[in-house]
Amino acid sequence: MTEFHLSPSQMDQDALFVVRQLQRHRHTAYIVGGSIRDLLVGRTPKDYDVSTSATPREIRRLFNYARVIGRRFKLVHVVFKNNKVIETSTFRKAPEHDEADEADDLLIRDDNLYGTPEEDAFRRDFTINGLFYDPRSERIIDFVHGLPDVEARLIRCIGDPDIRFQEDPVRILRALRFSAKLDFSIEAGTRRFMEVHREQLKLAAPRRVRDETWKLLLCGHASACVELARSTGVLEILAPELAPSFDDERIAARIHAMLRSFDDDPPEDPRLSTVLMAPILFHAQLEPLWDRLQDPWKVRNDLLEDLSRDVLEPVLLRFGFSKFERAVVRDLLQIIIRLGHPEHPVTVPDRVRERPLFAPAHRLWEWTWAARGLPSELLDHAGDVIHQTRAAAPAGRRRRRRRHPRRAPEASPS
Ligand code: ATP
Ligand code: MG
């Protein structure tokens, strides 16, 4: 078996500072969880968490900028430059299921008991997420058999998956995300109980399910996540409106092609991500619109109005899109119907091109046509037309609209 070794120089300096400060004051403290997993597989961790024997109050006293957060289970945000946060929590243990408990299910409602480091490792979700690192000894502490699973590239529940997914069904979504993101397989027993307990996602706090669903879609591996959600039957629970699209091979292939484009080139502004995701995922519902982008303007516009009102609005509402976000999706589609069909690129008025939504709309338009099998040269040419007209448009002068603009000469002789 591989001898795993991590050196403190690979770690985030602020997280090390937090651990060392706690250790200096005779507390046990480790860097824990996802960051250790990511470093072991050669990825840059998104953030670092620290766990310690110190109580929240003790932690807060050791740092200049630290705030205690959480109502039931309190933890501490130690704050560094640029508002960077190292989340620091006291070791805690999993609640025991009391037979006399009033509730006859295993759902965790209360998890505010302090515990030992070992108990803290065992309350975590997957073995690869249960590893601790002690920078002083430079040792990885593995109470949960996580290292062999890192080596075998496996997502496996800590403990009995039958129980762990019932305690917190959101773990089902986390397993999908880690599998897609790290390109790890899901261990057979774990996968089996994800499928068995997937209906329980309906019992979990809707807010958590929604947040975790967006994490799946925005983790940079949306296509793989959606495919895993489909094959485990989770998609049907999360989005019954969407599941039938994936029974149609042609539509499924298009949606996956668009999701891959999104994964490769997500919008810089995260607020646009959800808005761009909607027309991709609901491609089946919006297909009539794309089929008719060659039709006269009024036909396209009426169709968009009908589809927005009858199909898209109700679905987006159920998905938790705010009124503002729904309006932005609609504006985006309004630009799409202006862009029309790439075989007949049209000049778009300056006022439309200057809108902040124009670039994302154009991007979605390209992704969708590419997914529908149009050759990239054609799309590049259509894109050139759009950009050339922008560059060539002298401010304030009205250009003549041409239905089939010709390509301008590459460079004019001087
Ligand atoms: P990433 O931050 O890359 O999404 P992560 O593993 O760090 O992945 P976080 O949500 O930041 O995930 O959680 C930090 C750690 O807390 C996890 O590694 C895991 O040990 C534990 N954890 C998080 N959510 C759960 C849960 N629902 N059940 C049990 N343990 C959890
Ligand atoms: Mg994390």
Coordinates of N, CA and C in Angstrom, one line a residue, residues 84-309:
K84 N -11.0 35.7 4.7 CA -10.8 34.3 4.6 C -11.1 33.6 6.0
V85 N -11.9 32.5 5.9 CA -12.3 31.9 7.2 C -11.7 30.5 7.3
I86 N -11.2 30.2 8.5 CA -10.9 28.8 8.8 C -11.9 28.4 9.8
E87 N -12.8 27.4 9.4 CA -13.8 27.0 10.2 C -13.2 26.0 11.3
T88 N -13.5 26.4 12.5 CA -12.8 25.6 13.6 C -13.9 25.1 14.6
S89 N -14.0 23.8 14.7 CA -15.1 23.3 15.5 C -14.5 22.3 16.6
T90 N -15.3 22.2 17.6 CA -14.9 21.3 18.7 C -15.3 19.8 18.3
F91 N -14.4 18.9 18.6 CA -14.7 17.5 18.3 C -16.1 17.2 18.9
R92 N -16.9 16.5 18.1 CA -18.2 16.1 18.6 C -18.5 14.7 18.2
K93 N -19.5 14.1 18.8 CA -19.8 12.7 18.5 C -21.2 12.6 17.9
A94 N -21.5 11.5 17.3 CA -22.8 11.3 16.7 C -23.8 11.1 17.8
P95 N -25.0 11.5 17.6 CA -26.1 11.3 18.6 C -26.4 9.8 18.6
E96 N -26.7 9.4 19.8 CA -27.1 7.9 19.9 C -28.6 7.8 19.6
H97 N -28.9 6.8 18.9 CA -30.4 6.6 18.7 C -31.0 5.9 19.9
D98 N -31.8 6.6 20.5 CA -32.5 6.0 21.7 C -33.7 5.3 21.3
E99 N -33.9 4.1 21.8 CA -35.1 3.3 21.4 C -36.3 4.0 21.9
A100 N -36.2 4.7 23.0 CA -37.4 5.3 23.6 C -37.7 6.6 22.9
D101 N -36.9 7.0 21.9 CA -37.0 8.2 21.2 C -38.5 8.3 20.6
E102 N -39.0 9.5 20.7 CA -40.4 9.6 20.2 C -40.5 9.4 18.7
A103 N -39.5 10.0 18.0 CA -39.5 9.8 16.5 C -39.1 8.4 16.2
D104 N -39.8 7.8 15.2 CA -39.5 6.4 14.9 C -38.6 6.3 13.6
D105 N -37.8 7.4 13.4 CA -36.9 7.3 12.3 C -35.5 7.6 12.8
L106 N -34.6 7.6 11.9 CA -33.2 7.8 12.3 C -32.7 9.2 12.0
L107 N -33.5 10.0 11.4 CA -33.1 11.4 11.0 C -32.5 12.1 12.2
I108 N -31.3 12.7 11.9 CA -30.6 13.4 13.0 C -31.2 14.8 13.1
R109 N -31.7 15.1 14.3 CA -32.3 16.4 14.5 C -31.4 17.2 15.5
D110 N -30.5 16.6 16.1 CA -29.8 17.2 17.2 C -28.4 16.6 17.2
D111 N -27.4 17.5 16.9 CA -26.0 16.9 16.9 C -25.1 17.9 17.6
N112 N -25.3 18.0 18.9 CA -24.5 19.0 19.6 C -23.8 18.5 20.8
L113 N -23.3 17.2 20.7 CA -22.6 16.6 21.8 C -21.1 16.6 21.5
Y114 N -20.3 17.1 22.4 CA -18.8 17.1 22.2 C -18.3 15.7 22.4
G115 N -17.2 15.4 21.8 CA -16.7 14.0 21.8 C -15.2 14.0 21.7
T116 N -14.7 12.8 21.5 CA -13.2 12.6 21.3 C -12.9 12.7 19.9
P117 N -11.6 12.8 19.5 CA -11.2 12.9 18.1 C -11.7 11.7 17.4
E118 N -11.6 10.5 18.0 CA -12.1 9.3 17.3 C -13.6 9.3 17.0
E119 N -14.3 9.8 18.1 CA -15.8 9.9 17.9 C -16.1 10.9 16.8
D120 N -15.3 12.0 16.7 CA -15.5 13.0 15.7 C -15.3 12.4 14.3
A121 N -14.3 11.5 14.2 CA -14.0 10.9 12.9 C -15.2 10.1 12.5
F122 N -15.7 9.3 13.4 CA -16.8 8.4 13.1 C -18.2 9.1 12.8
R123 N -18.3 10.3 13.2 CA -19.6 10.9 12.9 C -19.6 11.5 11.5
R124 N -18.5 11.5 10.8 CA -18.4 12.1 9.5 C -19.0 11.2 8.5
D125 N -19.2 11.7 7.2 CA -20.0 10.9 6.3 C -19.2 9.8 5.6
F126 N -18.1 10.1 4.9 CA -17.4 9.0 4.1 C -16.0 8.8 4.6
T127 N -15.5 7.6 4.4 CA -14.2 7.4 5.0 C -13.1 8.3 4.5
I128 N -13.2 8.7 3.2 CA -12.2 9.6 2.6 C -12.4 11.0 3.2
N129 N -13.5 11.3 3.9 CA -13.7 12.6 4.5 C -13.4 12.6 6.0
G130 N -12.9 11.4 6.5 CA -12.7 11.3 8.0 C -11.3 11.3 8.4
L131 N -10.4 11.8 7.5 CA -9.0 11.8 7.9 C -8.6 13.1 8.6
F132 N -7.7 13.0 9.6 CA -7.1 14.1 10.3 C -5.6 14.2 10.0
Y133 N -5.1 15.4 10.1 CA -3.7 15.7 9.9 C -3.1 16.5 11.1
D134 N -2.0 15.9 11.6 CA -1.4 16.7 12.7 C -0.1 17.2 12.1
P135 N 0.0 18.6 12.0 CA 1.2 19.1 11.4 C 2.5 19.0 12.3
R136 N 2.2 18.8 13.6 CA 3.4 18.7 14.4 C 4.2 17.4 14.2
S137 N 3.4 16.3 14.1 CA 4.1 15.0 13.8 C 4.1 14.7 12.3
E138 N 3.5 15.6 11.5 CA 3.3 15.4 10.1 C 2.7 14.0 9.8
R139 N 1.8 13.6 10.7 CA 1.1 12.3 10.5 C -0.4 12.5 10.1
I140 N -0.8 11.5 9.3 CA -2.2 11.5 9.0 C -2.9 10.5 10.0
I141 N -3.9 10.9 10.6 CA -4.5 10.0 11.6 C -5.8 9.4 10.9
D142 N -5.8 8.1 10.9 CA -6.9 7.5 10.1 C -7.7 6.5 11.0
F143 N -8.7 7.0 11.7 CA -9.6 6.1 12.5 C -10.5 5.3 11.7
V144 N -10.8 5.7 10.5 CA -12.0 5.2 9.8 C -11.6 4.4 8.5
H145 N -10.3 4.0 8.4 CA -9.9 3.3 7.2 C -10.1 4.1 5.9
G146 N -9.8 5.4 6.0 CA -10.0 6.2 4.9 C -8.8 6.1 3.9
L147 N -7.6 5.9 4.4 CA -6.5 5.8 3.4 C -6.6 4.7 2.4
P148 N -7.0 3.5 2.8 CA -7.1 2.5 1.8 C -8.2 2.8 0.7
D149 N -9.2 3.6 1.2 CA -10.2 4.0 0.2 C -9.8 5.1 -0.7
V150 N -8.9 6.0 -0.2 CA -8.3 7.0 -1.1 C -7.5 6.3 -2.2
E151 N -6.8 5.3 -1.7 CA -5.9 4.5 -2.7 C -6.8 3.8 -3.7
A152 N -7.9 3.2 -3.2 CA -8.7 2.4 -4.1 C -9.7 3.3 -4.9
R153 N -9.7 4.6 -4.6 CA -10.6 5.6 -5.2 C -12.0 5.2 -5.0
L154 N -12.4 5.1 -3.8 CA -13.8 4.6 -3.4 C -14.5 5.5 -2.4
I155 N -15.7 5.8 -2.7 CA -16.6 6.5 -1.7 C -17.3 5.5 -0.9
R156 N -17.0 5.4 0.4 CA -17.6 4.4 1.2 C -18.1 5.1 2.5
C157 N -19.4 4.8 2.9 CA -19.9 5.4 4.2 C -19.0 4.9 5.3
I158 N -18.9 5.8 6.3 CA -18.3 5.4 7.6 C -19.5 4.7 8.3
G159 N -19.3 3.4 8.7 CA -20.4 2.7 9.4 C -21.3 2.1 8.4
D160 N -22.5 1.9 8.9 CA -23.5 1.2 8.1 C -24.3 2.1 7.2
P161 N -24.1 2.0 5.9 CA -24.8 2.9 4.9 C -26.3 2.9 5.1
D162 N -26.9 1.8 5.5 CA -28.3 1.7 5.7 C -28.8 2.7 6.7
I163 N -27.9 2.9 7.8 CA -28.3 3.9 8.8 C -27.8 5.3 8.4
R164 N -26.6 5.4 7.9 CA -26.1 6.7 7.7 C -26.9 7.6 6.7
F165 N -27.5 6.9 5.7 CA -28.3 7.7 4.7 C -29.6 8.1 5.3
Q166 N -30.1 7.2 6.2 CA -31.4 7.6 6.9 C -31.2 8.7 7.9
E167 N -30.0 8.7 8.5 CA -29.7 9.8 9.5 C -29.7 11.2 8.8
D168 N -29.1 11.2 7.6 CA -29.0 12.4 6.8 C -29.0 12.1 5.3
P169 N -30.2 12.2 4.7 CA -30.3 11.8 3.3 C -29.5 12.7 2.4
V170 N -29.1 13.9 2.8 CA -28.3 14.8 2.0 C -27.0 14.2 1.7
R171 N -26.6 13.2 2.5 CA -25.3 12.5 2.2 C -25.4 11.8 0.9
I172 N -26.6 11.4 0.5 CA -26.7 10.8 -0.9 C -26.2 11.7 -1.9
L173 N -26.6 13.0 -1.8 CA -26.1 14.0 -2.8 C -24.6 14.2 -2.7
R174 N -24.1 14.3 -1.5 CA -22.7 14.5 -1.3 C -21.9 13.3 -1.9
A175 N -22.4 12.1 -1.8 CA -21.7 11.0 -2.4 C -21.6 11.1 -3.9
L176 N -22.7 11.6 -4.5 CA -22.7 11.8 -6.0 C -21.7 12.8 -6.4
R177 N -21.7 13.9 -5.6 CA -20.8 15.0 -6.0 C -19.3 14.5 -5.8
F178 N -19.0 13.9 -4.7 CA -17.6 13.5 -4.5 C -17.2 12.5 -5.6
S179 N -18.1 11.6 -5.9 CA -17.8 10.6 -7.0 C -17.5 11.2 -8.3
A180 N -18.3 12.2 -8.7 CA -18.2 12.9 -10.0 C -16.9 13.8 -9.9
K181 N -16.7 14.5 -8.8 CA -15.7 15.5 -8.8 C -14.3 14.8 -8.7
L182 N -14.2 13.7 -7.9 CA -12.9 13.1 -7.8 C -12.7 11.9 -8.7
D183 N -13.7 11.6 -9.5 CA -13.7 10.4 -10.3 C -13.4 9.2 -9.5
F184 N -14.1 9.0 -8.4 CA -14.0 7.9 -7.5 C -15.3 7.0 -7.8
S185 N -15.2 5.7 -7.6 CA -16.4 4.9 -7.7 C -17.1 4.9 -6.3
I186 N -18.3 4.5 -6.3 CA -19.1 4.4 -5.1 C -19.1 2.9 -4.7
E187 N -18.7 2.6 -3.5 CA -18.6 1.2 -3.0 C -20.0 0.6 -3.1
A188 N -20.1 -0.7 -3.4 CA -21.4 -1.3 -3.8 C -22.4 -1.2 -2.7
G189 N -22.1 -1.4 -1.4 CA -23.0 -1.3 -0.4 C -23.5 0.1 -0.2
T190 N -22.6 1.1 -0.3 CA -23.0 2.5 -0.1 C -23.9 2.9 -1.2
R191 N -23.6 2.4 -2.5 CA -24.5 2.8 -3.6 C -25.9 2.1 -3.4
R192 N -25.9 0.9 -3.0 CA -27.2 0.2 -2.9 C -28.1 1.0 -1.9
F193 N -27.6 1.5 -0.8 CA -28.4 2.2 0.2 C -28.7 3.6 -0.2
M194 N -27.9 4.2 -1.1 CA -28.3 5.5 -1.7 C -29.6 5.3 -2.5
E195 N -29.6 4.2 -3.2 CA -30.8 4.0 -4.0 C -32.0 3.6 -3.1
V196 N -31.7 2.8 -2.1 CA -32.8 2.3 -1.2 C -33.5 3.6 -0.5
H197 N -32.6 4.5 -0.1 CA -33.1 5.6 0.8 C -33.3 6.9 0.0
R198 N -33.3 6.9 -1.3 CA -33.3 8.1 -2.0 C -34.6 8.9 -1.8
E199 N -35.7 8.2 -1.6 CA -37.0 8.8 -1.3 C -36.9 9.7 -0.1
Q200 N -36.0 9.4 0.8 CA -36.0 10.2 2.1 C -35.4 11.6 1.8
L201 N -34.9 11.8 0.7 CA -34.5 13.2 0.4 C -35.7 14.1 0.5
K202 N -36.9 13.6 0.3 CA -38.1 14.4 0.4 C -38.4 14.8 1.9
L203 N -37.7 14.1 2.8 CA -37.9 14.4 4.2 C -36.9 15.4 4.8
A204 N -35.8 15.5 4.0 CA -34.7 16.4 4.5 C -35.1 17.9 4.4
A205 N -34.4 18.7 5.1 CA -34.7 20.2 5.0 C -34.6 20.6 3.6
P206 N -35.6 21.2 3.0 CA -35.6 21.5 1.6 C -34.5 22.5 1.2
R207 N -34.2 23.4 2.1 CA -33.1 24.3 1.9 C -31.7 23.6 1.7
R208 N -31.5 22.6 2.5 CA -30.2 21.9 2.4 C -30.2 21.1 1.1
V209 N -31.3 20.5 0.8 CA -31.4 19.7 -0.5 C -31.1 20.6 -1.7
R210 N -31.7 21.8 -1.6 CA -31.6 22.7 -2.7 C -30.1 23.2 -2.8
D211 N -29.5 23.5 -1.7 CA -28.1 24.0 -1.7 C -27.2 22.9 -2.2
E212 N -27.4 21.7 -1.8 CA -26.6 20.6 -2.2 C -26.8 20.3 -3.7
T213 N -28.0 20.4 -4.2 CA -28.3 20.2 -5.6 C -27.5 21.2 -6.4
W214 N -27.5 22.4 -6.0 CA -26.8 23.4 -6.8 C -25.3 23.1 -6.7
K215 N -24.8 22.6 -5.6 CA -23.4 22.3 -5.5 C -23.1 21.2 -6.5
L216 N -24.0 20.3 -6.7 CA -23.8 19.2 -7.7 C -23.7 19.8 -9.1
L217 N -24.5 20.8 -9.4 CA -24.6 21.4 -10.7 C -23.4 22.3 -11.0
L218 N -22.9 22.9 -9.9 CA -21.9 23.9 -10.1 C -20.5 23.5 -9.7
C219 N -20.3 22.2 -9.5 CA -19.0 21.7 -9.0 C -18.0 21.5 -10.1
G220 N -18.4 21.9 -11.3 CA -17.4 21.7 -12.4 C -17.6 20.3 -13.1
H221 N -18.5 19.5 -12.6 CA -18.7 18.2 -13.1 C -20.2 17.9 -13.2
A222 N -20.9 18.9 -13.7 CA -22.3 18.8 -13.8 C -22.8 17.6 -14.6
S223 N -22.1 17.4 -15.7 CA -22.6 16.3 -16.6 C -22.4 14.9 -15.9
A224 N -21.3 14.7 -15.2 CA -21.1 13.4 -14.5 C -22.1 13.3 -13.3
C225 N -22.3 14.5 -12.6 CA -23.3 14.4 -11.5 C -24.7 14.1 -12.0
V226 N -25.1 14.7 -13.0 CA -26.5 14.4 -13.5 C -26.6 13.0 -14.0
E227 N -25.6 12.5 -14.6 CA -25.6 11.1 -15.0 C -25.7 10.1 -13.8
L228 N -24.9 10.4 -12.8 CA -25.0 9.6 -11.6 C -26.4 9.7 -10.9
A229 N -26.9 10.9 -10.9 CA -28.2 11.2 -10.3 C -29.3 10.4 -11.0
R230 N -29.1 10.3 -12.4 CA -30.1 9.6 -13.1 C -30.0 8.1 -12.9
S231 N -28.7 7.6 -12.9 CA -28.6 6.1 -12.8 C -28.9 5.6 -11.4
T232 N -28.9 6.5 -10.4 CA -29.2 6.0 -9.1 C -30.7 6.3 -8.7
G233 N -31.4 6.9 -9.7 CA -32.8 7.2 -9.4 C -33.0 8.5 -8.6
V234 N -31.9 9.2 -8.3 CA -32.0 10.4 -7.4 C -32.6 11.5 -8.2
L235 N -32.3 11.6 -9.5 CA -32.8 12.6 -10.4 C -34.4 12.7 -10.3
E236 N -34.9 11.5 -10.3 CA -36.4 11.4 -10.3 C -37.0 12.1 -9.0
I237 N -36.3 11.9 -8.0 CA -36.7 12.5 -6.7 C -36.5 14.0 -6.7
L238 N -35.3 14.4 -7.2 CA -35.0 15.9 -7.1 C -35.8 16.7 -8.1
A239 N -36.0 16.1 -9.3 CA -36.6 16.9 -10.4 C -37.4 15.9 -11.3
P240 N -38.6 15.6 -10.8 CA -39.4 14.7 -11.6 C -39.7 15.2 -13.0
E241 N -39.7 16.5 -13.1 CA -40.0 17.1 -14.4 C -38.8 16.9 -15.4
L242 N -37.6 16.6 -14.9 CA -36.5 16.5 -15.7 C -36.2 15.1 -16.1
A243 N -36.5 14.1 -15.3 CA -36.1 12.7 -15.5 C -36.5 12.2 -16.9
P244 N -37.8 12.5 -17.4 CA -38.1 12.0 -18.7 C -37.2 12.4 -19.8
S245 N -36.6 13.6 -19.7 CA -35.7 14.1 -20.8 C -34.6 13.1 -21.0
F246 N -34.2 12.4 -19.9 CA -33.1 11.5 -20.0 C -33.4 10.2 -20.5
D247 N -34.7 9.9 -20.7 CA -35.2 8.7 -21.3 C -35.1 8.8 -22.9
D248 N -35.0 10.0 -23.3 CA -34.9 10.3 -24.8 C -33.4 10.5 -25.1
E249 N -32.8 9.5 -25.8 CA -31.4 9.5 -26.0 C -30.9 10.8 -26.7
R250 N -31.7 11.2 -27.7 CA -31.3 12.4 -28.4 C -31.2 13.7 -27.5
I251 N -32.3 13.8 -26.7 CA -32.3 15.0 -25.8 C -31.2 14.9 -24.8
A252 N -31.1 13.6 -24.2 CA -30.1 13.4 -23.2 C -28.7 13.8 -23.7
A253 N -28.4 13.4 -24.9 CA -27.1 13.6 -25.5 C -26.9 15.1 -25.6
R254 N -27.9 15.8 -26.0 CA -27.8 17.3 -26.1 C -27.6 18.0 -24.8
I255 N -28.4 17.6 -23.8 CA -28.2 18.2 -22.5 C -26.8 17.9 -21.9
H256 N -26.3 16.7 -22.1 CA -25.0 16.4 -21.6 C -23.9 17.2 -22.3
A257 N -24.1 17.4 -23.6 CA -23.1 18.2 -24.4 C -23.1 19.6 -23.9
M258 N -24.3 20.1 -23.6 CA -24.3 21.5 -23.0 C -23.8 21.6 -21.6
L259 N -24.0 20.6 -20.8 CA -23.5 20.6 -19.5 C -22.0 20.5 -19.5
R260 N -21.4 19.7 -20.5 CA -20.0 19.7 -20.6 C -19.4 21.0 -21.0
S261 N -20.1 21.7 -21.9 CA -19.7 23.1 -22.3 C -19.7 24.0 -21.0
F262 N -20.7 23.9 -20.2 CA -20.9 24.7 -19.0 C -19.7 24.3 -18.1
D263 N -19.5 23.0 -17.9 CA -18.4 22.6 -17.0 C -17.0 23.2 -17.4
D264 N -16.8 23.2 -18.7 CA -15.5 23.7 -19.2 C -15.4 25.2 -19.1
D265 N -16.5 25.9 -19.2 CA -16.4 27.4 -19.3 C -17.6 28.0 -18.6
P266 N -17.6 27.9 -17.2 CA -18.7 28.4 -16.5 C -18.6 30.0 -16.5
P267 N -19.8 30.6 -16.3 CA -19.7 32.1 -16.2 C -18.9 32.6 -15.1
E268 N -18.3 33.7 -15.3 CA -17.4 34.2 -14.2 C -18.3 34.7 -13.0
D269 N -19.4 35.3 -13.3 CA -20.3 35.8 -12.3 C -21.2 34.6 -11.8
P270 N -21.0 34.2 -10.5 CA -21.7 33.0 -10.1 C -23.2 33.2 -10.1
R271 N -23.6 34.4 -10.0 CA -25.1 34.7 -10.1 C -25.7 34.3 -11.4
L272 N -24.8 34.2 -12.4 CA -25.4 33.8 -13.7 C -25.5 32.3 -13.9
S273 N -24.8 31.6 -13.0 CA -24.7 30.2 -13.2 C -26.1 29.5 -13.2
T274 N -26.8 29.9 -12.1 CA -28.1 29.2 -12.0 C -29.0 29.6 -13.2
V275 N -28.9 30.8 -13.6 CA -29.7 31.3 -14.7 C -29.4 30.6 -16.0
L276 N -28.1 30.3 -16.2 CA -27.7 29.6 -17.5 C -28.0 28.2 -17.4
M277 N -28.0 27.6 -16.2 CA -28.3 26.2 -16.0 C -29.8 25.9 -16.4
A278 N -30.7 26.8 -16.2 CA -32.1 26.5 -16.4 C -32.4 26.1 -17.9
P279 N -32.0 27.0 -18.8 CA -32.3 26.6 -20.2 C -31.6 25.3 -20.7
I280 N -30.5 25.0 -20.0 CA -29.8 23.8 -20.4 C -30.5 22.6 -19.9
L281 N -30.9 22.6 -18.6 CA -31.6 21.4 -18.1 C -33.0 21.2 -18.7
F282 N -33.6 22.4 -18.9 CA -35.0 22.2 -19.5 C -35.0 22.4 -21.0
H283 N -33.9 21.8 -21.6 CA -33.9 21.9 -23.1 C -35.1 21.2 -23.7
A284 N -35.5 20.1 -23.1 CA -36.6 19.3 -23.7 C -37.8 20.2 -23.8
Q285 N -38.1 20.9 -22.7 CA -39.3 21.8 -22.6 C -39.1 23.0 -23.6
L286 N -37.9 23.4 -23.8 CA -37.7 24.6 -24.6 C -37.4 24.3 -26.1
E287 N -37.3 23.0 -26.4 CA -36.9 22.6 -27.8 C -37.8 23.3 -28.9
P288 N -39.1 23.4 -28.7 CA -39.8 24.1 -29.8 C -39.3 25.5 -30.1
L289 N -38.8 26.1 -29.1 CA -38.2 27.5 -29.3 C -37.0 27.4 -30.3
W290 N -36.1 26.5 -29.9 CA -34.9 26.3 -30.7 C -35.2 25.9 -32.2
D291 N -36.3 25.0 -32.2 CA -36.7 24.5 -33.6 C -37.2 25.6 -34.4
R292 N -37.7 26.7 -33.8 CA -38.3 27.7 -34.6 C -37.6 29.0 -34.6
L293 N -36.3 29.0 -34.4 CA -35.5 30.3 -34.4 C -35.4 30.8 -35.8
Q294 N -35.8 30.1 -36.8 CA -35.7 30.7 -38.2 C -37.1 31.3 -38.5
D295 N -38.1 31.1 -37.7 CA -39.4 31.7 -38.0 C -39.4 33.2 -37.9
P296 N -40.4 33.8 -38.4 CA -40.5 35.3 -38.2 C -40.5 35.7 -36.8
W297 N -40.1 36.9 -36.5 CA -39.9 37.4 -35.2 C -41.2 37.2 -34.3
K298 N -42.3 37.5 -34.9 CA -43.5 37.5 -34.1 C -43.8 36.1 -33.6
V299 N -43.6 35.1 -34.5 CA -43.8 33.7 -34.1 C -42.9 33.3 -32.9
R300 N -41.6 33.7 -33.1 CA -40.6 33.3 -32.0 C -41.1 34.0 -30.7
N301 N -41.4 35.2 -30.8 CA -41.8 36.0 -29.6 C -43.0 35.4 -28.9
D302 N -44.0 35.1 -29.7 CA -45.3 34.5 -29.1 C -45.0 33.2 -28.4
L303 N -44.1 32.4 -29.1 CA -43.8 31.1 -28.6 C -43.1 31.2 -27.3
L304 N -42.1 32.2 -27.2 CA -41.4 32.4 -26.0 C -42.3 32.8 -24.8
E305 N -43.3 33.6 -25.2 CA -44.2 34.0 -24.1 C -45.0 32.8 -23.6
D306 N -45.5 32.0 -24.6 CA -46.3 30.8 -24.2 C -45.5 29.9 -23.3
L307 N -44.3 29.6 -23.8 CA -43.4 28.6 -23.1 C -43.1 29.1 -21.7
S308 N -42.7 30.4 -21.6 CA -42.3 31.0 -20.3 C -43.5 30.8 -19.3
R309 N -44.7 31.2 -19.8 CA -45.8 31.3 -18.9 C -46.2 29.9 -18.5

